Coordinates of C-alpha atoms in Angstrom, one line a residue:
X25 CA -0.2 0.2 -0.1
X26 CA 2.7 2.5 0.8
X27 CA 4.7 1.8 -2.2
X28 CA 1.5 2.2 -4.4
X29 CA 1.0 5.5 -2.5
X30 CA 4.6 6.9 -3.3
X31 CA 4.2 6.3 -7.0
X32 CA 1.5 7.6 -7.2
X33 CA 1.4 10.8 -4.8
X34 CA 4.9 12.0 -5.4
X35 CA 4.3 15.0 -6.9
X36 CA 2.3 16.1 -3.9
X37 CA 3.2 17.6 -1.2
X38 CA 1.6 15.3 1.2
X39 CA 3.0 12.3 2.7
X40 CA 1.6 9.0 1.8
X41 CA 0.9 8.3 5.5
X42 CA -1.1 11.5 5.6
X43 CA -2.8 10.3 2.0
X44 CA -3.8 7.0 3.6
X45 CA -5.3 8.8 6.3
X46 CA -7.2 11.2 4.0
X47 CA -8.4 8.1 2.1
X48 CA -9.6 6.5 5.1
X49 CA -11.2 9.6 6.1
X50 CA -13.4 10.2 3.2
X51 CA -14.6 6.5 2.9
X52 CA -16.0 7.1 6.4
X53 CA -17.4 10.2 5.6
X54 CA -18.8 9.4 2.3
X55 CA -21.9 8.2 2.0
X56 CA -21.9 4.4 0.5
X57 CA -22.4 3.3 -3.2
X58 CA -25.8 2.0 -3.9
X59 CA -26.9 -0.4 -6.5
X60 CA -29.5 -0.3 -9.0
X61 CA -31.7 -3.9 -8.5
X62 CA -34.9 -4.8 -10.4
X63 CA -36.7 -8.0 -9.6
X64 CA -39.9 -8.5 -11.4
X65 CA -42.6 -11.6 -12.2
X66 CA -41.3 -11.5 -15.6
X67 CA -37.8 -11.5 -17.7
X68 CA -38.6 -9.0 -20.5
X69 CA -39.5 -7.1 -17.9
X70 CA -37.0 -7.3 -15.6
X71 CA -35.0 -6.6 -18.4
X72 CA -37.0 -3.1 -19.8
X73 CA -36.5 -2.1 -16.0
X74 CA -32.8 -2.7 -16.0
X75 CA -32.0 -1.0 -19.0
X76 CA -33.9 2.2 -18.0
X77 CA -31.3 2.7 -15.2
X78 CA -28.7 1.9 -17.0
X79 CA -29.9 4.8 -19.4
X80 CA -29.7 7.0 -16.2
X81 CA -33.1 6.9 -15.0
X82 CA -34.1 5.9 -11.4
X83 CA -36.5 3.7 -9.8
X84 CA -39.4 5.3 -10.5
X85 CA -38.5 6.0 -14.1
X86 CA -38.0 2.2 -14.8
X87 CA -41.1 1.1 -12.8
X88 CA -42.9 2.9 -15.6
X89 CA -41.5 0.7 -18.0
X90 CA -42.0 -2.3 -16.1
X91 CA -45.3 -1.6 -15.4
X92 CA -46.1 -1.0 -19.2
X93 CA -44.1 -4.4 -20.0
X94 CA -46.1 -6.2 -17.3
X95 CA -49.5 -5.1 -18.8
X96 CA -48.1 -6.8 -21.9
X97 CA -46.8 -10.1 -21.3
X98 CA -48.6 -10.9 -17.9
X99 CA -52.3 -9.9 -19.0
X100 CA -54.1 -12.1 -16.2
X101 CA -52.3 -10.3 -13.4
X102 CA -51.9 -6.2 -13.8
X103 CA -51.9 -3.8 -16.7
X104 CA -53.6 -0.7 -18.0
X105 CA -57.1 -1.2 -17.5
X106 CA -56.3 -2.3 -13.4
X107 CA -55.0 -0.5 -10.4
X108 CA -52.0 -0.3 -8.2
X109 CA -50.4 0.6 -4.9
X110 CA -47.0 1.7 -4.5
X111 CA -44.5 2.7 -1.8
X112 CA -41.7 4.8 -2.6
X113 CA -38.7 5.6 -0.4
X114 CA -36.8 8.9 -1.8
X115 CA -33.2 8.9 -0.5
X116 CA -32.3 12.9 -0.8
X117 CA -35.2 13.6 1.3
X118 CA -35.2 10.8 3.5
X119 CA -39.4 10.7 3.1
X120 CA -41.5 7.7 2.1
X121 CA -44.4 8.0 -0.3
X122 CA -47.3 5.4 -0.6
X123 CA -49.4 6.3 -3.5
X124 CA -53.0 4.7 -4.2
X125 CA -53.8 3.9 -7.7
X126 CA -56.9 1.5 -6.7
X127 CA -59.8 1.4 -8.5
X128 CA -63.0 3.4 -7.6
X129 CA -66.8 2.3 -8.3
X130 CA -68.8 4.3 -10.2
X131 CA -70.3 7.6 -9.0
X132 CA -74.1 6.2 -10.5
X133 CA -73.9 2.4 -9.4
X134 CA -76.8 1.5 -6.9
X135 CA -75.5 1.0 -3.5
X136 CA -77.7 -2.9 -3.5
X137 CA -76.9 -3.7 -6.9
X138 CA -74.2 -6.5 -5.8
X139 CA -76.8 -8.2 -3.4
X140 CA -78.1 -10.2 -6.2
X141 CA -75.1 -12.4 -7.1
X142 CA -74.5 -13.0 -3.6
X143 CA -74.5 -17.2 -2.7
X144 CA -73.0 -19.1 -5.5
X145 CA -69.8 -19.3 -7.2
X146 CA -71.7 -18.9 -10.1
X147 CA -73.2 -15.9 -9.5
X148 CA -69.8 -14.6 -8.6
X149 CA -68.7 -15.1 -11.9
X150 CA -71.8 -13.6 -13.1
X151 CA -70.7 -10.5 -11.6
X152 CA -66.7 -10.8 -12.5
X153 CA -67.8 -11.2 -16.7
X154 CA -70.4 -8.1 -16.2
X155 CA -69.2 -4.4 -16.8
X156 CA -70.5 -3.5 -13.6
X157 CA -67.6 -5.2 -12.0
X158 CA -65.2 -2.6 -13.8
X159 CA -63.9 0.1 -11.4
X160 CA -62.2 3.3 -12.6
X161 CA -58.6 1.9 -13.3
X162 CA -55.7 3.7 -11.6
X163 CA -52.4 2.3 -13.1
X164 CA -51.9 5.0 -15.5
X165 CA -52.9 7.8 -13.4
X166 CA -50.4 6.9 -11.0
X167 CA -47.6 6.0 -13.3
X168 CA -48.2 9.1 -14.9
X169 CA -48.2 11.3 -11.0
X170 CA -45.5 9.0 -9.8
X171 CA -42.8 10.0 -12.7
X172 CA -43.8 13.7 -12.4
X173 CA -43.0 13.8 -8.9
X174 CA -40.0 11.5 -8.8
X175 CA -38.8 11.1 -12.1
X176 CA -35.2 11.4 -13.9
X177 CA -35.5 10.8 -17.4
X178 CA -37.9 12.7 -19.6
X179 CA -41.3 11.2 -19.9
X180 CA -41.0 9.9 -23.8
X181 CA -37.5 8.0 -23.0
X182 CA -39.1 5.4 -20.9
X183 CA -42.1 4.0 -24.0
X184 CA -40.0 3.1 -26.7
X185 CA -38.9 -0.5 -26.0
X186 CA -42.5 -1.4 -24.4
X187 CA -43.7 -0.1 -27.5
X188 CA -41.3 -2.1 -29.6
X189 CA -42.2 -5.1 -27.7
X190 CA -46.0 -4.8 -28.3
X191 CA -45.2 -4.5 -31.9
X192 CA -43.1 -7.0 -32.3
X193 CA -44.5 -9.3 -30.3
X194 CA -43.2 -11.5 -27.3
X195 CA -43.5 -15.6 -27.1
X196 CA -46.4 -16.8 -25.2
X197 CA -44.7 -18.0 -21.5
X198 CA -45.6 -21.7 -20.3
X199 CA -47.5 -20.0 -17.5
X200 CA -49.4 -17.8 -19.9
X201 CA -50.4 -20.5 -21.7
X202 CA -52.0 -22.6 -19.0
X203 CA -53.8 -19.7 -17.7
X204 CA -55.5 -19.3 -21.1
X205 CA -56.2 -23.1 -21.7
X206 CA -57.7 -23.5 -18.3
X207 CA -59.8 -20.3 -18.5
X208 CA -63.7 -20.7 -19.0
X209 CA -64.8 -17.0 -19.7
X210 CA -61.8 -15.7 -21.9
X211 CA -63.4 -16.8 -25.1
X212 CA -66.6 -15.0 -24.6
X213 CA -64.9 -11.5 -25.4
X214 CA -64.7 -10.9 -28.6
X215 CA -61.0 -9.2 -28.8
X216 CA -59.8 -11.7 -25.8
X217 CA -61.2 -14.5 -28.2
X218 CA -59.3 -13.5 -31.5
X219 CA -55.9 -12.2 -29.2
X220 CA -55.5 -15.5 -27.3
X221 CA -57.0 -17.9 -29.4
X222 CA -56.5 -19.7 -32.7
X223 CA -58.9 -21.7 -34.8
X224 CA -62.6 -21.6 -35.5
X225 CA -65.9 -20.9 -33.1
X226 CA -66.2 -24.8 -33.0
X227 CA -62.5 -25.6 -32.3
X228 CA -60.9 -22.5 -30.5
X229 CA -57.3 -23.5 -29.5
X230 CA -55.0 -21.3 -27.0
X231 CA -52.1 -20.0 -28.7
X232 CA -49.0 -22.3 -27.7
X233 CA -46.1 -21.9 -25.8
X234 CA -43.5 -19.9 -27.7
X235 CA -45.9 -18.1 -30.3
X236 CA -45.1 -15.0 -30.4
X237 CA -48.0 -12.9 -29.4
X238 CA -48.1 -9.3 -31.0
X239 CA -50.4 -6.5 -29.6
X240 CA -50.4 -3.7 -32.0
X241 CA -53.3 -2.1 -30.2
X242 CA -51.3 -1.8 -27.1
X243 CA -48.4 -0.7 -28.6
X244 CA -50.7 2.2 -30.2
X245 CA -51.8 2.9 -26.5
X246 CA -48.7 3.8 -25.2
X247 CA -47.3 5.5 -28.3
X248 CA -50.3 7.7 -27.1
X249 CA -49.1 8.0 -23.6
X250 CA -45.7 9.4 -25.1
X251 CA -46.8 11.6 -27.2
X252 CA -50.1 13.4 -25.2
X253 CA -49.6 12.0 -21.9
X254 CA -51.7 9.9 -19.5
X255 CA -54.6 12.0 -18.5
X256 CA -55.0 13.6 -21.9
X257 CA -55.9 10.2 -23.3
X258 CA -56.8 8.0 -20.9
X259 CA -59.3 9.9 -18.7
X260 CA -60.2 11.9 -21.1
X261 CA -59.9 11.4 -24.4
X262 CA -59.7 8.8 -27.3
X263 CA -58.8 5.8 -25.1
X264 CA -61.3 6.3 -22.5
X265 CA -63.9 6.8 -25.2
X266 CA -62.8 3.5 -26.3
X267 CA -63.1 1.8 -23.0
X268 CA -66.9 3.2 -22.3
X269 CA -67.6 2.1 -25.7
X270 CA -66.5 -1.4 -25.6
X271 CA -68.3 -1.9 -22.2
X272 CA -71.3 -1.3 -24.0
X273 CA -71.1 -4.0 -26.1
X274 CA -70.9 -6.4 -23.3
X275 CA -73.6 -8.3 -21.8
X276 CA -74.3 -7.1 -18.6
X277 CA -74.6 -3.9 -16.9
X278 CA -72.6 -0.6 -17.2
X279 CA -72.2 2.1 -15.0
X280 CA -69.4 3.9 -16.1
X281 CA -69.5 7.3 -17.7
X282 CA -67.0 10.0 -18.4
X283 CA -67.1 11.9 -15.9
X284 CA -66.2 8.7 -13.6
X285 CA -62.6 8.8 -15.8
X286 CA -62.8 12.5 -15.4
X287 CA -62.9 12.8 -11.7
X288 CA -60.2 10.1 -11.1
X289 CA -57.5 11.1 -9.1
X290 CA -54.3 9.3 -7.3
X291 CA -54.0 9.9 -3.6
X292 CA -50.4 10.3 -1.7
X293 CA -51.2 8.6 1.4
X294 CA -49.5 8.6 4.6
X295 CA -47.0 5.2 4.6
X296 CA -48.2 2.9 7.8
X297 CA -45.4 2.1 9.9
X298 CA -44.9 0.2 12.7
X299 CA -42.0 -1.3 15.0
X300 CA -40.9 -4.9 14.8
X301 CA -38.0 -6.3 16.7
X302 CA -35.6 -3.4 15.7
X303 CA -36.8 -2.8 12.2
X304 CA -39.6 -0.1 10.8
X305 CA -42.2 -1.9 8.9
X306 CA -43.8 0.0 6.0
X307 CA -46.4 -0.6 4.0
X308 CA -49.4 0.4 2.1
X309 CA -52.6 1.6 4.8
X310 CA -56.7 1.6 3.7
X311 CA -57.9 1.2 1.5
X312 CA -55.2 -2.0 1.6
X313 CA -55.9 -4.0 4.6
X314 CA -52.2 -4.7 4.0
X315 CA -49.9 -2.6 6.0
X316 CA -52.6 -3.2 9.3
X317 CA -53.3 -6.5 9.3
X318 CA -49.7 -7.3 8.5
X319 CA -48.7 -5.1 11.5
X320 CA -51.4 -6.5 13.7
X321 CA -49.7 -10.2 13.4
X322 CA -46.0 -9.2 13.8
X323 CA -47.1 -7.5 16.9
X324 CA -48.8 -10.6 18.1
X325 CA -45.6 -12.5 17.2
X326 CA -43.1 -10.0 18.8
X327 CA -44.4 -11.4 22.3
X328 CA -42.8 -14.6 21.3
X329 CA -39.1 -15.5 20.6
X330 CA -39.7 -17.0 17.1
X331 CA -36.1 -17.9 16.3
X332 CA -36.0 -20.6 19.4
X333 CA -38.5 -22.4 16.7
X334 CA -37.4 -24.8 14.2
X335 CA -38.1 -23.8 10.4
X336 CA -41.5 -25.1 9.1
X337 CA -42.0 -26.8 13.1
X338 CA -45.6 -27.5 13.7
X339 CA -45.6 -25.4 16.7
X340 CA -44.4 -22.1 14.4
X341 CA -46.8 -22.8 12.1
X342 CA -49.6 -22.9 14.7
X343 CA -48.4 -19.8 16.0
X344 CA -48.4 -17.5 12.9
X345 CA -51.8 -19.1 11.7
X346 CA -53.4 -18.2 14.8
X347 CA -52.0 -14.6 15.1
X348 CA -53.0 -14.5 11.5
X349 CA -56.6 -15.6 12.0
X350 CA -57.1 -13.2 15.2
X351 CA -55.9 -9.9 12.8
X352 CA -58.2 -11.6 10.0
X353 CA -60.8 -11.0 12.7
X354 CA -60.1 -7.3 13.1
X355 CA -59.6 -6.8 8.9
X356 CA -62.7 -8.3 8.1
X357 CA -64.4 -6.2 10.7
X358 CA -63.4 -2.7 10.7
X359 CA -61.2 -2.0 7.5
X360 CA -62.2 -0.3 4.5
X361 CA -61.9 2.9 2.2
X362 CA -61.0 5.6 4.6
X363 CA -62.6 8.3 2.9
X364 CA -65.9 6.6 3.5
X365 CA -65.3 4.9 6.7
X366 CA -64.0 5.6 10.8
X367 CA -61.1 3.0 11.3
X368 CA -59.5 2.8 14.6
X369 CA -55.8 2.2 13.2
X370 CA -54.2 3.6 16.6
X371 CA -56.0 1.6 18.8
X372 CA -55.8 -1.6 16.3
X373 CA -52.1 -1.4 16.1
X374 CA -51.6 -0.3 19.7
X375 CA -48.8 -2.3 21.4
X376 CA -51.1 -4.0 25.1
X377 CA -54.0 -4.3 22.5
X378 CA -51.8 -6.8 20.5
X379 CA -50.4 -8.2 23.6
X380 CA -53.7 -9.2 24.9
X381 CA -54.9 -10.6 21.6
X382 CA -51.1 -12.5 21.8
X383 CA -52.7 -14.1 25.3
X384 CA -55.4 -15.7 23.4
X385 CA -53.2 -17.9 21.7
X386 CA -51.7 -21.2 23.4
X387 CA -48.8 -23.0 21.5
X388 CA -50.9 -26.6 22.6
X389 CA -53.9 -25.8 21.3
X390 CA -55.9 -24.2 18.7
X391 CA -58.6 -21.2 19.5
X392 CA -61.9 -22.8 18.8
X393 CA -63.7 -19.4 18.4
X394 CA -63.1 -15.6 18.8
X395 CA -64.5 -12.5 18.2
X396 CA -63.0 -9.2 16.3
X397 CA -61.6 -6.4 19.3
X398 CA -63.5 -3.7 20.3
X399 CA -62.5 -0.2 20.3
X400 CA -63.4 3.1 21.7
X401 CA -65.6 5.1 20.1
X402 CA -65.9 2.3 17.3
X403 CA -69.3 1.0 16.7
X404 CA -68.8 -2.8 16.9
X405 CA -68.8 -4.2 13.4
X406 CA -70.0 -7.1 11.7
X407 CA -67.7 -9.7 10.2
X408 CA -67.7 -10.6 6.5
X409 CA -65.3 -12.3 4.0
X410 CA -64.6 -10.9 0.5
X411 CA -63.9 -12.5 -2.4
X412 CA -60.5 -11.4 -3.4
X413 CA -59.1 -13.3 -6.4
X414 CA -55.1 -14.6 -6.4
X415 CA -54.1 -13.0 -9.8
X416 CA -51.9 -10.1 -9.0
X417 CA -47.9 -9.0 -10.1
X418 CA -45.3 -7.5 -7.7
X419 CA -41.8 -5.9 -8.6
X420 CA -39.4 -4.0 -6.5
X421 CA -36.3 -1.6 -7.3
X422 CA -33.4 -0.2 -6.2
X423 CA -31.3 2.6 -7.9
X424 CA -27.9 3.8 -7.6
X425 CA -29.3 7.0 -5.7
X426 CA -30.7 4.7 -3.2
X427 CA -34.1 4.9 -3.9
X428 CA -36.8 2.3 -3.8
X429 CA -39.5 1.3 -5.0
X430 CA -42.2 -1.5 -3.8
X431 CA -45.4 -1.9 -6.4
X432 CA -48.2 -4.0 -6.6
X433 CA -50.5 -4.1 -9.3
X434 CA -53.8 -6.1 -10.1
X435 CA -56.7 -6.6 -12.3
X436 CA -58.4 -8.5 -9.7
X437 CA -58.8 -12.1 -11.1
X438 CA -57.1 -14.0 -13.7
X439 CA -57.8 -11.7 -17.0
X440 CA -59.9 -9.7 -14.8
X441 CA -63.3 -8.9 -16.2
X442 CA -62.1 -10.9 -19.3
X443 CA -63.4 -7.7 -21.1
X444 CA -60.5 -6.5 -23.5
X445 CA -60.0 -2.6 -24.6
X446 CA -57.9 -1.7 -27.3
X447 CA -54.9 -5.0 -26.0
X448 CA -55.4 -4.8 -22.8
X449 CA -57.4 -6.4 -19.7
X450 CA -60.1 -4.3 -17.6
X451 CA -60.5 -5.1 -14.0
X452 CA -62.9 -6.8 -12.4
X453 CA -62.0 -5.1 -8.5
X454 CA -65.3 -4.2 -7.7
X455 CA -66.3 -7.4 -6.6
X456 CA -63.6 -7.1 -4.1
X457 CA -66.7 -5.1 -1.9
X458 CA -68.7 -6.8 0.0
X459 CA -71.3 -8.5 -1.9
X460 CA -73.8 -6.9 1.3
X461 CA -74.1 -3.2 1.5
X462 CA -75.5 -3.8 5.1
X463 CA -75.9 -6.6 7.6
X464 CA -78.9 -8.1 9.6
X465 CA -79.0 -5.2 11.9
X466 CA -79.3 -2.6 9.4
X467 CA -75.6 -1.6 10.0
X468 CA -74.0 -0.6 6.6
X469 CA -70.6 -2.8 6.5
X470 CA -67.3 -1.1 6.3
X471 CA -66.4 -2.5 2.9
X472 CA -70.1 -2.2 1.1
X473 CA -70.6 -1.1 -2.1
X474 CA -71.1 2.7 -2.5
X475 CA -70.6 5.1 -5.6
X476 CA -66.8 6.7 -5.6
X477 CA -65.5 4.3 -2.9
X478 CA -62.7 2.6 -3.4
X479 CA -62.8 -1.8 -2.8
X480 CA -60.7 -3.1 0.4
X481 CA -57.6 -4.8 -1.1
X482 CA -55.2 -6.9 0.7
X483 CA -52.1 -5.7 -1.7
X484 CA -49.0 -5.4 0.4
X485 CA -45.9 -3.4 -1.2
X486 CA -43.6 -3.3 1.5
X487 CA -40.4 -1.5 2.7
X488 CA -38.4 -2.6 5.8
X489 CA -35.7 -0.1 7.2
X490 CA -33.2 -1.2 10.1
X491 CA -32.6 0.5 13.3
X492 CA -30.0 2.7 11.9
X493 CA -33.0 3.8 9.5
X494 CA -30.9 2.3 6.6
X495 CA -33.1 0.4 4.1
X496 CA -32.9 -2.8 4.9
X497 CA -35.3 -4.9 2.2
X498 CA -38.4 -4.0 -0.3
X499 CA -40.9 -6.4 -0.9
X500 CA -44.3 -7.7 -1.6
X501 CA -46.3 -10.6 -3.7
X502 CA -49.4 -11.3 -5.2
X503 CA -52.0 -13.7 -4.1
X504 CA -55.3 -12.1 -3.3
X505 CA -56.0 -12.4 0.6
X506 CA -53.0 -14.7 0.7
X507 CA -50.7 -12.0 0.1
X508 CA -50.5 -10.8 3.4
X509 CA -49.8 -14.4 4.7
X510 CA -47.4 -14.6 2.2
X511 CA -45.6 -11.0 3.0
X512 CA -45.7 -11.8 6.6
X513 CA -43.7 -15.4 6.4
X514 CA -41.3 -14.0 4.5
X515 CA -40.8 -11.0 6.9
X516 CA -40.0 -13.4 9.6
X517 CA -38.2 -15.4 7.8
X518 CA -35.5 -12.4 6.7
X519 CA -35.8 -10.6 10.5
X520 CA -36.4 -13.7 12.7
X521 CA -34.3 -16.1 10.5
X522 CA -31.9 -13.7 8.8
X523 CA -32.3 -15.8 5.9
X524 CA -31.2 -15.0 2.3
X525 CA -33.6 -13.6 0.2
X526 CA -33.6 -16.8 -2.0
X527 CA -34.0 -19.3 0.8
X528 CA -36.9 -16.6 2.2
X529 CA -39.0 -16.8 -0.7
X530 CA -38.3 -20.3 -1.8
X531 CA -39.8 -21.7 2.2
X532 CA -42.9 -23.6 2.1
X533 CA -46.2 -21.4 2.5
X534 CA -49.7 -21.4 4.5
X535 CA -52.2 -19.6 5.5
X536 CA -55.2 -19.0 7.0
X537 CA -57.5 -16.0 6.2
X538 CA -60.4 -16.9 8.8
X539 CA -61.6 -19.9 7.1
X540 CA -58.8 -22.7 8.9
X541 CA -55.6 -23.5 7.6
X542 CA -54.0 -24.3 4.7
X543 CA -50.8 -25.6 3.7
X544 CA -49.2 -25.3 0.6
X545 CA -49.5 -29.1 -1.2
X546 CA -46.6 -31.8 -0.8
X547 CA -44.5 -29.2 0.9
X548 CA -44.8 -30.7 4.2
X549 CA -44.4 -34.1 5.9
X550 CA -46.7 -36.3 7.4
X551 CA -45.2 -35.7 10.9
X552 CA -45.9 -32.0 10.9
X553 CA -49.5 -32.4 9.4
X554 CA -50.1 -34.9 12.1
X555 CA -48.8 -32.9 15.3
X556 CA -50.8 -29.8 13.5
X557 CA -53.9 -31.9 13.7
X558 CA -53.5 -33.0 17.4
X559 CA -52.9 -29.4 18.4
X560 CA -56.5 -28.6 16.8
X561 CA -56.4 -27.7 13.2
X562 CA -58.6 -30.9 12.3
X563 CA -59.5 -29.3 9.2
X564 CA -56.6 -27.9 7.5
X565 CA -56.4 -28.3 3.9
X566 CA -53.7 -28.9 1.2
X567 CA -53.4 -26.6 -1.8
X568 CA -51.4 -25.4 -4.4
X569 CA -50.0 -21.9 -3.1
X570 CA -49.0 -19.6 -5.9
X571 CA -47.3 -16.8 -4.1
X572 CA -45.2 -14.7 -5.9
X573 CA -42.7 -13.1 -3.6
X574 CA -40.0 -10.6 -5.1
X575 CA -37.5 -9.5 -2.5
X576 CA -34.4 -7.1 -2.4
X577 CA -32.4 -7.1 0.5
X578 CA -29.9 -4.0 1.2
X579 CA -26.9 -5.0 3.1
X580 CA -24.0 -2.0 3.5
X581 CA -20.6 -1.5 4.9
X582 CA -18.7 1.8 5.0
X583 CA -18.2 1.7 1.8
X584 CA -20.6 0.4 -0.8
X585 CA -24.1 -1.3 -0.9
X586 CA -24.4 -5.4 -1.5
X587 CA -27.6 -6.1 -2.8
X588 CA -29.1 -10.0 -2.7
X589 CA -32.6 -10.8 -4.6
X590 CA -35.3 -13.3 -4.0
X591 CA -37.2 -14.5 -6.6
X592 CA -40.4 -16.7 -6.0
X593 CA -39.8 -20.0 -7.7
X594 CA -43.0 -20.6 -8.2
X595 CA -43.6 -17.9 -11.5
X596 CA -41.6 -16.9 -13.9
X597 CA -39.5 -13.9 -12.4
X598 CA -36.4 -12.8 -12.7
X599 CA -33.7 -10.6 -10.7
X600 CA -31.2 -8.1 -12.4
X601 CA -28.2 -6.0 -10.2
X602 CA -26.9 -3.2 -11.7

């Protein structure tokens, strides 16, 4: 080292030892260098996001390109016809933002309209594929407003690669092919049938794996976004008019009008954060149930030393399942759109309250029955079960400036309403409302259908900070109500068990949304299952659980930042690090 300094500092008026001291001081006082990383559910989307970072874009710029591509290559999960929640950490200002791009109900929809579809799976899907299930999409405006506030590259620079991909086409992936093949309703829409199938009406065949799927209509929409802006075209102009026209062509009841689009707004809400061990966990508050429910579960689990349990032991599964069950009782009774209902957030997250809930749990016996919590100045609400489905996507991005974006997007069920307009799928998010407006006592439910209201969601884009307020991890998942369990269990693996993200996302999953314990099929031993049944989980079920957890974990020293990523093996995702 000294010989190197003698050679390189011989023309300077400082000694080599002084130079060493100044170099060390420089590194100690400097911010560590940050790293760009992109993790998404599809390699094509990950590549576009990384290309934008390499062009000098930041996490928000990359997020715009990523979402455009995901809407193209994963139309079953998210897109321009759906909604999103984003948690964005702006390093320079050290501020955290929660951006609400959730869909809204039409102004003219009747309060009791969904009552007629209650009571059967058949009735539920009659509403799913009805134009009445379509809320005003929020994803496009979220992208535009998020970029206008935080983006670094010019707006037009984010569009060329997604436009080219839509025009020239992409190969159908195995997952997309399987979902097309098994869907019973997609072929009922003229545009969707033409796009996803080949053959005649009597012999429709889902387009096979590897076939190049071109979407010139989608390319045209993105070109309009680039040239004229989203608020001008999607919420007021030609694209909006075409959406309304396509809805009118579909059998069912249509309540959307131009003023529903024109009056739609993205909401910058306060992120909901809570402490767990020595970490600060931040996610999306209402109208998402993600943050409150996850923080409640963590608050209950904090009363136990989880690290002393063996991973995937029946005792650990039982404890997490019970904590989740108790939190879902509160979720299904008290949460809804905060612009319409009063939510006792502070009381629900009070550490003393959660300690009381933890006392309801026995390590040796399952809770037979419990009730939602009772809170001051809030009337006790009726419990309801929502019908949210599993088709959603999540991505996480960091950039070289230290910014971080965790974003979850959805069209609700697989292929949403199955109504296609201009190359993208329209959501069925309004089926996330309770199908009852009032309970048996005539009291309005928290998540009842109301004009211009946003339905309750489980999407949980999450960012975690360590005890020194350094960025620790970004994560989120698809999965409907199961999102909460997927994200919660990954947080526990990262914090309590110090897992590498790859291991954390690959662990077997289990969920409990108030209807009993469900284990991921073929992932748990007979011994574990037998022990859980002896504890009281007699009705546990085994099912395939298609989580899609994506994680970026940040590790720092004085000189640089190290990035570790986790890509859920249950889907087709990919990670790239700059």
